[in-house]
Amino acid sequence: MSLKPFAPMILSGKKITSRESMFPLTCTEFLNLVAPHQHKLFNFISKALNFSEDADDVYQETLLRAYKYRKNIRKQGSLKNWLFTVGNNEIRRYYNKTKQAGPKEFSGIIEELAAPDDESAKIQDIYEVAAGFKEKWRRVFYLFYYNKFTLREIAGITGIREGNLKFILNQCREEIKIKIRSEF
Amino acid sequence: MKNKQIDFDKRIAGLVSGIEQPVPAKINSRIKLNLEQIESRNSLNSKFLFWLPASVLAAAAVFLLLISPGLQSGVNDHGIKEIRTYLVLKDKKIKILWFHKTNFNLNRRK
């Protein structure tokens, strides 16, 4: 298996090449490095956990774990993919620990967050369908549709083969089509 | 058919991205606090680890200085090179040793 060349990253004005180690990073440097991805990462975790309040803790654990294993950042081609891999594993760990799977009541949160227009009802429908997905499917669903990762990237993040990812996404599409007939 | 699926995917992606929450400020500050604690703990550990080999070496040197003379047997002090053979008189609890002294002069009679 050949290793891809790493994209050079900029850290506090210093260009880091693939041969240099990014370890050790101070916590401020680390936070600056992950800052561009924090928003998307937090929302991915929040959506994958059906807007549960525990998303805050899972997000915090993700960043703490990422900091703990920051020496591996150089080994990943993309910092974003690496962060999402840590986040994905943290969500799995959360579900294994809590054994929570069923959809939660979150319509209030969506009404609060969505702009009051025609789309808000459709948005709510989509999230309700996604909440009924299996936990693994939901992660794949949001990585593909919300975070806009390619299938290859999702395969790297989740460890699921591309063929299986296609199957999962097709199943998700079918469920959406069945449950929201009027729109699609 | 493929175009239809692309449109469908775009539609879903648009709806899914319709809701986004900002990262709560309290979580960010909590994370920063935790990371600073980990960092200070790590730096403390690394300082300790820096001193650890030096202190181990010093302790080993002191141990060798204090203990090693005690480990040396008294037999060697008298210049005995090797014990050739021995005889044990069990009933009298006597052990007779024949040994080779390093300073034994073979040409003593001359």
PDB file of C-alpha atoms in Angstrom:
ATOM      1  CA  MET A   1       0.000   0.000   0.000  1.00  0.00           C
ATOM      2  CA  SER A   2       1.523   3.292  -1.012  1.00  0.00           C
ATOM      3  CA  LEU A   3       1.351   6.309   1.239  1.00  0.00           C
ATOM      4  CA  LYS A   4      -0.015   9.543  -0.142  1.00  0.00           C
ATOM      5  CA  PRO A   5       2.127  12.658   0.168  1.00  0.00           C
ATOM      6  CA  PHE A   6       0.797  14.880   2.923  1.00  0.00           C
ATOM      7  CA  ALA A   7      -0.477  18.321   2.197  1.00  0.00           C
ATOM      8  CA  PRO A   8       1.715  20.939   3.886  1.00  0.00           C
ATOM      9  CA  MET A   9      -0.045  22.661   6.761  1.00  0.00           C
ATOM     10  CA  ILE A  10       0.445  26.123   8.146  1.00  0.00           C
ATOM     11  CA  LEU A  11       0.877  26.391  11.883  1.00  0.00           C
ATOM     12  CA  SER A  12       1.424  29.776  13.479  1.00  0.00           C
ATOM     13  CA  GLY A  13       3.101  31.105  10.351  1.00  0.00           C
ATOM     14  CA  LYS A  14       5.394  28.088  10.009  1.00  0.00           C
ATOM     15  CA  LYS A  15       4.981  25.743   7.084  1.00  0.00           C
ATOM     16  CA  ILE A  16       5.044  22.152   8.190  1.00  0.00           C
ATOM     17  CA  THR A  17       6.178  19.655   5.597  1.00  0.00           C
ATOM     18  CA  SER A  18       5.402  15.967   5.561  1.00  0.00           C
ATOM     19  CA  ARG A  19       8.769  15.044   7.024  1.00  0.00           C
ATOM     20  CA  GLU A  20       8.438  17.258  10.060  1.00  0.00           C
ATOM     21  CA  SER A  21       6.544  16.056  13.073  1.00  0.00           C
ATOM     22  CA  MET A  22       3.752  18.264  14.364  1.00  0.00           C
ATOM     23  CA  PHE A  23       4.356  16.875  17.816  1.00  0.00           C
ATOM     24  CA  PRO A  24       4.623  18.403  20.352  1.00  0.00           C
ATOM     25  CA  LEU A  25       1.956  21.038  19.838  1.00  0.00           C
ATOM     26  CA  THR A  26       0.951  23.371  22.628  1.00  0.00           C
ATOM     27  CA  CYS A  27      -2.750  23.409  23.422  1.00  0.00           C
ATOM     28  CA  THR A  28      -3.152  26.878  21.877  1.00  0.00           C
ATOM     29  CA  GLU A  29      -1.462  25.745  18.659  1.00  0.00           C
ATOM     30  CA  PHE A  30      -3.627  22.640  18.623  1.00  0.00           C
ATOM     31  CA  LEU A  31      -6.828  24.650  19.077  1.00  0.00           C
ATOM     32  CA  ASN A  32      -5.775  27.043  16.299  1.00  0.00           C
ATOM     33  CA  LEU A  33      -5.116  24.090  14.038  1.00  0.00           C
ATOM     34  CA  VAL A  34      -8.517  22.468  14.596  1.00  0.00           C
ATOM     35  CA  ALA A  35     -10.489  25.728  14.747  1.00  0.00           C
ATOM     36  CA  PRO A  36     -11.594  25.700  11.064  1.00  0.00           C
ATOM     37  CA  HIS A  37     -13.194  22.271  11.520  1.00  0.00           C
ATOM     38  CA  GLN A  38     -14.737  22.696  14.974  1.00  0.00           C
ATOM     39  CA  HIS A  39     -18.100  23.984  13.767  1.00  0.00           C
ATOM     40  CA  LYS A  40     -18.710  21.167  11.287  1.00  0.00           C
ATOM     41  CA  LEU A  41     -17.404  18.571  13.732  1.00  0.00           C
ATOM     42  CA  PHE A  42     -19.682  19.758  16.523  1.00  0.00           C
ATOM     43  CA  ASN A  43     -22.712  19.743  14.225  1.00  0.00           C
ATOM     44  CA  PHE A  44     -21.878  16.291  12.892  1.00  0.00           C
ATOM     45  CA  ILE A  45     -21.698  14.918  16.444  1.00  0.00           C
ATOM     46  CA  SER A  46     -24.856  16.748  17.457  1.00  0.00           C
ATOM     47  CA  LYS A  47     -26.813  15.442  14.441  1.00  0.00           C
ATOM     48  CA  ALA A  48     -25.453  11.907  14.796  1.00  0.00           C
ATOM     49  CA  LEU A  49     -26.648  11.941  18.416  1.00  0.00           C
ATOM     50  CA  ASN A  50     -30.073  13.294  17.395  1.00  0.00           C
ATOM     51  CA  PHE A  51     -29.404  16.676  19.004  1.00  0.00           C
ATOM     52  CA  SER A  52     -28.864  15.060  22.393  1.00  0.00           C
ATOM     53  CA  GLU A  53     -27.413  17.181  25.193  1.00  0.00           C
ATOM     54  CA  ASP A  54     -24.674  14.562  25.479  1.00  0.00           C
ATOM     55  CA  ALA A  55     -23.269  15.866  22.183  1.00  0.00           C
ATOM     56  CA  ASP A  56     -21.418  18.529  24.193  1.00  0.00           C
ATOM     57  CA  ASP A  57     -19.601  15.871  26.203  1.00  0.00           C
ATOM     58  CA  VAL A  58     -18.874  13.718  23.156  1.00  0.00           C
ATOM     59  CA  TYR A  59     -17.496  16.754  21.323  1.00  0.00           C
ATOM     60  CA  GLN A  60     -15.309  17.619  24.292  1.00  0.00           C
ATOM     61  CA  GLU A  61     -14.048  14.037  24.542  1.00  0.00           C
ATOM     62  CA  THR A  62     -13.296  14.094  20.821  1.00  0.00           C
ATOM     63  CA  LEU A  63     -11.065  17.141  21.104  1.00  0.00           C
ATOM     64  CA  LEU A  64      -9.355  15.881  24.258  1.00  0.00           C
ATOM     65  CA  ARG A  65      -8.656  12.536  22.623  1.00  0.00           C
ATOM     66  CA  ALA A  66      -7.460  14.271  19.461  1.00  0.00           C
ATOM     67  CA  TYR A  67      -5.057  16.338  21.576  1.00  0.00           C
ATOM     68  CA  LYS A  68      -3.847  13.243  23.408  1.00  0.00           C
ATOM     69  CA  TYR A  69      -3.028  11.487  20.126  1.00  0.00           C
ATOM     70  CA  ARG A  70      -1.945  14.635  18.248  1.00  0.00           C
ATOM     71  CA  LYS A  71       1.335  13.027  17.264  1.00  0.00           C
ATOM     72  CA  ASN A  72      -0.713  10.957  14.770  1.00  0.00           C
ATOM     73  CA  ILE A  73      -1.836  14.077  12.920  1.00  0.00           C
ATOM     74  CA  ARG A  74       1.190  13.917  10.640  1.00  0.00           C
ATOM     75  CA  LYS A  75       0.331  10.350   9.711  1.00  0.00           C
ATOM     76  CA  GLN A  76      -3.113  11.282   8.386  1.00  0.00           C
ATOM     77  CA  GLY A  77      -3.312  12.858   4.953  1.00  0.00           C
ATOM     78  CA  SER A  78      -5.907  15.326   6.058  1.00  0.00           C
ATOM     79  CA  LEU A  79      -6.359  16.887   9.476  1.00  0.00           C
ATOM     80  CA  LYS A  80     -10.097  17.206   8.844  1.00  0.00           C
ATOM     81  CA  ASN A  81     -10.484  13.505   8.063  1.00  0.00           C
ATOM     82  CA  TRP A  82      -8.408  12.602  11.109  1.00  0.00           C
ATOM     83  CA  LEU A  83     -10.556  14.770  13.382  1.00  0.00           C
ATOM     84  CA  PHE A  84     -13.744  13.254  12.009  1.00  0.00           C
ATOM     85  CA  THR A  85     -12.300   9.770  12.499  1.00  0.00           C
ATOM     86  CA  VAL A  86     -11.741  10.570  16.175  1.00  0.00           C
ATOM     87  CA  GLY A  87     -15.246  12.070  16.379  1.00  0.00           C
ATOM     88  CA  ASN A  88     -16.794   9.054  14.657  1.00  0.00           C
ATOM     89  CA  ASN A  89     -15.055   6.679  17.076  1.00  0.00           C
ATOM     90  CA  GLU A  90     -16.175   8.786  20.009  1.00  0.00           C
ATOM     91  CA  ILE A  91     -19.826   8.583  18.847  1.00  0.00           C
ATOM     92  CA  ARG A  92     -19.491   4.799  18.525  1.00  0.00           C
ATOM     93  CA  ARG A  93     -17.995   4.640  22.008  1.00  0.00           C
ATOM     94  CA  TYR A  94     -20.883   6.713  23.342  1.00  0.00           C
ATOM     95  CA  TYR A  95     -23.502   4.410  21.813  1.00  0.00           C
ATOM     96  CA  ASN A  96     -21.691   1.302  23.009  1.00  0.00           C
ATOM     97  CA  LYS A  97     -21.626   2.731  26.519  1.00  0.00           C
ATOM     98  CA  THR A  98     -25.177   4.041  26.713  1.00  0.00           C
ATOM     99  CA  LYS A  99     -26.880   1.484  24.437  1.00  0.00           C
ATOM    100  CA  GLN A 100     -29.166   4.276  23.316  1.00  0.00           C
ATOM    101  CA  ALA A 101     -30.573   3.776  19.850  1.00  0.00           C
ATOM    102  CA  GLY A 102     -34.165   4.984  19.568  1.00  0.00           C
ATOM    103  CA  PRO A 103     -35.081   8.361  18.149  1.00  0.00           C
ATOM    104  CA  LYS A 104     -35.395  11.197  20.610  1.00  0.00           C
ATOM    105  CA  GLU A 105     -37.931  13.963  20.607  1.00  0.00           C
ATOM    106  CA  PHE A 106     -36.129  16.920  19.105  1.00  0.00           C
ATOM    107  CA  SER A 107     -38.779  18.746  17.071  1.00  0.00           C
ATOM    108  CA  GLY A 108     -38.551  21.675  19.503  1.00  0.00           C
ATOM    109  CA  ILE A 109     -34.842  22.071  18.816  1.00  0.00           C
ATOM    110  CA  ILE A 110     -35.402  22.033  15.053  1.00  0.00           C
ATOM    111  CA  GLU A 111     -38.186  24.587  15.260  1.00  0.00           C
ATOM    112  CA  GLU A 112     -35.874  26.753  17.308  1.00  0.00           C
ATOM    113  CA  LEU A 113     -32.950  26.462  14.898  1.00  0.00           C
ATOM    114  CA  ALA A 114     -34.656  26.384  11.506  1.00  0.00           C
ATOM    115  CA  ALA A 115     -35.626  29.602   9.782  1.00  0.00           C
ATOM    116  CA  PRO A 116     -39.417  30.018   9.827  1.00  0.00           C
ATOM    117  CA  ASP A 117     -40.180  29.291   6.176  1.00  0.00           C
ATOM    118  CA  ASP A 118     -41.603  26.524   3.984  1.00  0.00           C
ATOM    119  CA  GLU A 119     -38.425  24.509   4.299  1.00  0.00           C
ATOM    120  CA  SER A 120     -38.558  24.099   8.081  1.00  0.00           C
ATOM    121  CA  ALA A 121     -41.238  21.377   7.896  1.00  0.00           C
ATOM    122  CA  LYS A 122     -39.221  19.480   5.284  1.00  0.00           C
ATOM    123  CA  ILE A 123     -36.072  19.850   7.352  1.00  0.00           C
ATOM    124  CA  GLN A 124     -37.889  18.485  10.347  1.00  0.00           C
ATOM    125  CA  ASP A 125     -39.140  15.535   8.286  1.00  0.00           C
ATOM    126  CA  ILE A 126     -35.621  14.716   7.096  1.00  0.00           C
ATOM    127  CA  TYR A 127     -34.215  14.786  10.625  1.00  0.00           C
ATOM    128  CA  GLU A 128     -37.053  12.622  11.875  1.00  0.00           C
ATOM    129  CA  VAL A 129     -36.381  10.027   9.203  1.00  0.00           C
ATOM    130  CA  ALA A 130     -32.647  10.160   9.938  1.00  0.00           C
ATOM    131  CA  ALA A 131     -33.344   9.727  13.650  1.00  0.00           C
ATOM    132  CA  GLY A 132     -34.981   6.408  12.813  1.00  0.00           C
ATOM    133  CA  PHE A 133     -31.889   5.123  11.017  1.00  0.00           C
ATOM    134  CA  LYS A 134     -29.522   2.681  12.655  1.00  0.00           C
ATOM    135  CA  GLU A 135     -26.762   4.483  14.511  1.00  0.00           C
ATOM    136  CA  LYS A 136     -24.117   3.431  11.957  1.00  0.00           C
ATOM    137  CA  TRP A 137     -26.293   4.493   9.035  1.00  0.00           C
ATOM    138  CA  ARG A 138     -26.922   7.877  10.599  1.00  0.00           C
ATOM    139  CA  ARG A 139     -23.201   8.554  10.913  1.00  0.00           C
ATOM    140  CA  VAL A 140     -22.676   7.623   7.267  1.00  0.00           C
ATOM    141  CA  PHE A 141     -25.730   9.641   6.221  1.00  0.00           C
ATOM    142  CA  TYR A 142     -24.512  12.849   7.863  1.00  0.00           C
ATOM    143  CA  LEU A 143     -20.899  12.375   6.787  1.00  0.00           C
ATOM    144  CA  PHE A 144     -22.138  12.139   3.192  1.00  0.00           C
ATOM    145  CA  TYR A 145     -24.948  14.674   3.086  1.00  0.00           C
ATOM    146  CA  TYR A 146     -23.938  17.175   5.750  1.00  0.00           C
ATOM    147  CA  ASN A 147     -20.145  17.064   5.788  1.00  0.00           C
ATOM    148  CA  LYS A 148     -19.976  16.250   2.073  1.00  0.00           C
ATOM    149  CA  PHE A 149     -17.205  13.684   2.342  1.00  0.00           C
ATOM    150  CA  THR A 150     -16.646  11.392  -0.621  1.00  0.00           C
ATOM    151  CA  LEU A 151     -17.310   7.674  -0.294  1.00  0.00           C
ATOM    152  CA  ARG A 152     -13.589   6.982  -0.163  1.00  0.00           C
ATOM    153  CA  GLU A 153     -13.132   9.497   2.633  1.00  0.00           C
ATOM    154  CA  ILE A 154     -16.066   8.060   4.586  1.00  0.00           C
ATOM    155  CA  ALA A 155     -14.577   4.590   4.138  1.00  0.00           C
ATOM    156  CA  GLY A 156     -11.349   5.897   5.676  1.00  0.00           C
ATOM    157  CA  ILE A 157     -13.182   7.588   8.543  1.00  0.00           C
ATOM    158  CA  THR A 158     -15.590   4.798   9.446  1.00  0.00           C
ATOM    159  CA  GLY A 159     -13.668   1.734   8.321  1.00  0.00           C
ATOM    160  CA  ILE A 160     -16.701   0.603   6.277  1.00  0.00           C
ATOM    161  CA  ARG A 161     -16.026  -0.628   2.744  1.00  0.00           C
ATOM    162  CA  GLU A 162     -17.196   1.562  -0.137  1.00  0.00           C
ATOM    163  CA  GLY A 163     -19.570  -1.117  -1.405  1.00  0.00           C
ATOM    164  CA  ASN A 164     -21.264  -1.279   1.974  1.00  0.00           C
ATOM    165  CA  LEU A 165     -21.417   2.517   2.119  1.00  0.00           C
ATOM    166  CA  LYS A 166     -23.242   2.595  -1.216  1.00  0.00           C
ATOM    167  CA  PHE A 167     -25.704   0.047   0.141  1.00  0.00           C
ATOM    168  CA  ILE A 168     -26.254   2.063   3.339  1.00  0.00           C
ATOM    169  CA  LEU A 169     -26.796   5.305   1.416  1.00  0.00           C
ATOM    170  CA  ASN A 170     -29.219   3.609  -0.974  1.00  0.00           C
ATOM    171  CA  GLN A 171     -31.178   2.256   1.976  1.00  0.00           C
ATOM    172  CA  CYS A 172     -31.269   5.748   3.497  1.00  0.00           C
ATOM    173  CA  ARG A 173     -32.530   7.197   0.190  1.00  0.00           C
ATOM    174  CA  GLU A 174     -35.213   4.537  -0.055  1.00  0.00           C
ATOM    175  CA  GLU A 175     -36.402   5.219   3.480  1.00  0.00           C
ATOM    176  CA  ILE A 176     -36.549   8.939   2.792  1.00  0.00           C
ATOM    177  CA  LYS A 177     -38.484   8.348  -0.426  1.00  0.00           C
ATOM    178  CA  ILE A 178     -40.961   6.079   1.336  1.00  0.00           C
ATOM    179  CA  LYS A 179     -41.512   8.345   4.312  1.00  0.00           C
ATOM    180  CA  ILE A 180     -41.561  11.693   2.544  1.00  0.00           C
ATOM    181  CA  ARG A 181     -43.353  10.898  -0.696  1.00  0.00           C
ATOM    182  CA  SER A 182     -44.834  14.293  -1.315  1.00  0.00           C
ATOM    183  CA  GLU A 183     -41.531  16.123  -1.644  1.00  0.00           C
ATOM    184  CA  PHE A 184     -39.402  13.588  -3.478  1.00  0.00           C
TER     185      PHE A 184
ATOM    186  CA  MET B   1     -31.672   8.319 -13.836  1.00  0.00           C
ATOM    187  CA  LYS B   2     -28.263   9.337 -12.519  1.00  0.00           C
ATOM    188  CA  ASN B   3     -29.126  13.036 -12.830  1.00  0.00           C
ATOM    189  CA  LYS B   4     -32.293  12.387 -10.874  1.00  0.00           C
ATOM    190  CA  GLN B   5     -30.280  10.853  -8.048  1.00  0.00           C
ATOM    191  CA  ILE B   6     -27.803  13.743  -8.084  1.00  0.00           C
ATOM    192  CA  ASP B   7     -30.691  16.203  -7.773  1.00  0.00           C
ATOM    193  CA  PHE B   8     -32.155  14.128  -4.980  1.00  0.00           C
ATOM    194  CA  ASP B   9     -28.803  14.081  -3.166  1.00  0.00           C
ATOM    195  CA  LYS B  10     -28.413  17.834  -3.587  1.00  0.00           C
ATOM    196  CA  ARG B  11     -31.900  18.369  -2.227  1.00  0.00           C
ATOM    197  CA  ILE B  12     -31.230  16.231   0.855  1.00  0.00           C
ATOM    198  CA  ALA B  13     -27.823  17.839   1.402  1.00  0.00           C
ATOM    199  CA  GLY B  14     -29.468  21.254   1.278  1.00  0.00           C
ATOM    200  CA  LEU B  15     -32.122  20.271   3.801  1.00  0.00           C
ATOM    201  CA  VAL B  16     -29.633  18.550   6.122  1.00  0.00           C
ATOM    202  CA  SER B  17     -27.419  21.630   6.098  1.00  0.00           C
ATOM    203  CA  GLY B  18     -30.438  23.796   6.887  1.00  0.00           C
ATOM    204  CA  ILE B  19     -29.836  23.562  10.615  1.00  0.00           C
ATOM    205  CA  GLU B  20     -26.505  24.396  12.151  1.00  0.00           C
ATOM    206  CA  GLN B  21     -25.711  25.115  15.755  1.00  0.00           C
ATOM    207  CA  PRO B  22     -22.783  27.259  16.856  1.00  0.00           C
ATOM    208  CA  VAL B  23     -20.327  25.558  19.192  1.00  0.00           C
ATOM    209  CA  PRO B  24     -21.364  26.732  22.684  1.00  0.00           C
ATOM    210  CA  ALA B  25     -18.803  29.120  24.141  1.00  0.00           C
ATOM    211  CA  LYS B  26     -18.879  27.360  27.511  1.00  0.00           C
ATOM    212  CA  ILE B  27     -17.746  24.089  25.888  1.00  0.00           C
ATOM    213  CA  ASN B  28     -14.898  25.830  24.107  1.00  0.00           C
ATOM    214  CA  SER B  29     -13.689  27.392  27.346  1.00  0.00           C
ATOM    215  CA  ARG B  30     -14.097  24.071  29.169  1.00  0.00           C
ATOM    216  CA  ILE B  31     -12.029  22.300  26.503  1.00  0.00           C
ATOM    217  CA  LYS B  32      -9.331  24.957  26.651  1.00  0.00           C
ATOM    218  CA  LEU B  33      -9.171  24.650  30.428  1.00  0.00           C
ATOM    219  CA  ASN B  34      -8.900  20.857  30.220  1.00  0.00           C
ATOM    220  CA  LEU B  35      -6.214  21.029  27.536  1.00  0.00           C
ATOM    221  CA  GLU B  36      -4.186  23.502  29.594  1.00  0.00           C
ATOM    222  CA  GLN B  37      -4.424  21.183  32.586  1.00  0.00           C
ATOM    223  CA  ILE B  38      -3.240  18.233  30.486  1.00  0.00           C
ATOM    224  CA  GLU B  39      -0.416  20.337  29.065  1.00  0.00           C
ATOM    225  CA  SER B  40       0.800  21.487  32.481  1.00  0.00           C
ATOM    226  CA  ARG B  41       0.595  17.918  33.792  1.00  0.00           C
ATOM    227  CA  ASN B  42       2.596  16.693  30.792  1.00  0.00           C
ATOM    228  CA  SER B  43       5.263  19.355  31.213  1.00  0.00           C
ATOM    229  CA  LEU B  44       5.535  18.458  34.915  1.00  0.00           C
ATOM    230  CA  ASN B  45       5.946  14.814  33.979  1.00  0.00           C
ATOM    231  CA  SER B  46       8.573  15.605  31.364  1.00  0.00           C
ATOM    232  CA  LYS B  47      10.530  17.686  33.900  1.00  0.00           C
ATOM    233  CA  PHE B  48      10.371  14.773  36.310  1.00  0.00           C
ATOM    234  CA  LEU B  49      11.456  12.370  33.581  1.00  0.00           C
ATOM    235  CA  PHE B  50      14.397  14.638  32.792  1.00  0.00           C
ATOM    236  CA  TRP B  51      15.642  14.310  36.372  1.00  0.00           C
ATOM    237  CA  LEU B  52      14.841  10.627  36.701  1.00  0.00           C
ATOM    238  CA  PRO B  53      17.858   9.139  34.822  1.00  0.00           C
ATOM    239  CA  ALA B  54      20.267  11.462  36.643  1.00  0.00           C
ATOM    240  CA  SER B  55      18.875  10.527  40.038  1.00  0.00           C
ATOM    241  CA  VAL B  56      18.905   6.814  39.158  1.00  0.00           C
ATOM    242  CA  LEU B  57      22.551   7.065  38.108  1.00  0.00           C
ATOM    243  CA  ALA B  58      23.451   8.889  41.306  1.00  0.00           C
ATOM    244  CA  ALA B  59      21.659   6.298  43.413  1.00  0.00           C
ATOM    245  CA  ALA B  60      23.423   3.473  41.558  1.00  0.00           C
ATOM    246  CA  ALA B  61      26.813   5.119  42.112  1.00  0.00           C
ATOM    247  CA  VAL B  62      26.162   5.513  45.836  1.00  0.00           C
ATOM    248  CA  PHE B  63      24.983   1.897  46.035  1.00  0.00           C
ATOM    249  CA  LEU B  64      28.148   0.641  44.320  1.00  0.00           C
ATOM    250  CA  LEU B  65      30.355   2.711  46.574  1.00  0.00           C
ATOM    251  CA  LEU B  66      28.662   1.568  49.746  1.00  0.00           C
ATOM    252  CA  ILE B  67      27.777  -2.016  48.987  1.00  0.00           C
ATOM    253  CA  SER B  68      30.423  -3.336  46.603  1.00  0.00           C
ATOM    254  CA  PRO B  69      33.306  -3.503  49.146  1.00  0.00           C
ATOM    255  CA  GLY B  70      31.044  -5.670  51.276  1.00  0.00           C
ATOM    256  CA  LEU B  71      30.415  -8.042  48.386  1.00  0.00           C
ATOM    257  CA  GLN B  72      34.071  -8.748  47.890  1.00  0.00           C
ATOM    258  CA  SER B  73      35.037 -11.953  49.686  1.00  0.00           C
ATOM    259  CA  GLY B  74      37.763 -12.027  52.260  1.00  0.00           C
ATOM    260  CA  VAL B  75      39.506 -14.865  50.425  1.00  0.00           C
ATOM    261  CA  ASN B  76      40.377 -12.607  47.482  1.00  0.00           C
ATOM    262  CA  ASP B  77      41.886 -10.082  49.828  1.00  0.00           C
ATOM    263  CA  HIS B  78      44.595 -12.585  50.662  1.00  0.00           C
ATOM    264  CA  GLY B  79      45.695 -13.026  47.063  1.00  0.00           C
ATOM    265  CA  ILE B  80      44.118 -16.455  46.469  1.00  0.00           C
ATOM    266  CA  LYS B  81      43.797 -17.104  42.748  1.00  0.00           C
ATOM    267  CA  GLU B  82      41.752 -20.328  42.852  1.00  0.00           C
ATOM    268  CA  ILE B  83      40.734 -23.094  45.196  1.00  0.00           C
ATOM    269  CA  ARG B  84      42.204 -26.279  43.757  1.00  0.00           C
ATOM    270  CA  THR B  85      40.505 -28.893  45.966  1.00  0.00           C
ATOM    271  CA  TYR B  86      39.229 -29.454  49.465  1.00  0.00           C
ATOM    272  CA  LEU B  87      38.725 -32.159  52.037  1.00  0.00           C
ATOM    273  CA  VAL B  88      35.901 -32.335  54.518  1.00  0.00           C
ATOM    274  CA  LEU B  89      36.264 -34.106  57.832  1.00  0.00           C
ATOM    275  CA  LYS B  90      32.616 -34.528  58.690  1.00  0.00           C
ATOM    276  CA  ASP B  91      32.965 -35.980  62.168  1.00  0.00           C
ATOM    277  CA  LYS B  92      35.210 -33.102  63.264  1.00  0.00           C
ATOM    278  CA  LYS B  93      33.454 -30.440  61.232  1.00  0.00           C
ATOM    279  CA  ILE B  94      36.678 -29.462  59.541  1.00  0.00           C
ATOM    280  CA  LYS B  95      37.130 -28.418  55.907  1.00  0.00           C
ATOM    281  CA  ILE B  96      40.671 -28.349  54.512  1.00  0.00           C
ATOM    282  CA  LEU B  97      41.288 -26.254  51.395  1.00  0.00           C
ATOM    283  CA  TRP B  98      44.162 -26.379  48.908  1.00  0.00           C
ATOM    284  CA  PHE B  99      44.446 -23.146  47.067  1.00  0.00           C
ATOM    285  CA  HIS B 100      46.698 -21.318  44.655  1.00  0.00           C
ATOM    286  CA  LYS B 101      48.010 -17.985  45.859  1.00  0.00           C
ATOM    287  CA  THR B 102      48.816 -15.369  43.238  1.00  0.00           C
ATOM    288  CA  ASN B 103      51.898 -14.221  45.100  1.00  0.00           C
ATOM    289  CA  PHE B 104      53.225 -17.751  45.646  1.00  0.00           C
ATOM    290  CA  ASN B 105      56.852 -17.844  44.651  1.00  0.00           C
ATOM    291  CA  LEU B 106      57.829 -21.166  43.000  1.00  0.00           C
ATOM    292  CA  ASN B 107      61.550 -20.351  43.147  1.00  0.00           C
ATOM    293  CA  ARG B 108      61.461 -19.796  46.897  1.00  0.00           C
ATOM    294  CA  ARG B 109      64.160 -22.440  47.682  1.00  0.00           C
ATOM    295  CA  LYS B 110      66.650 -20.823  45.369  1.00  0.00           C
TER     296      LYS B 110
END
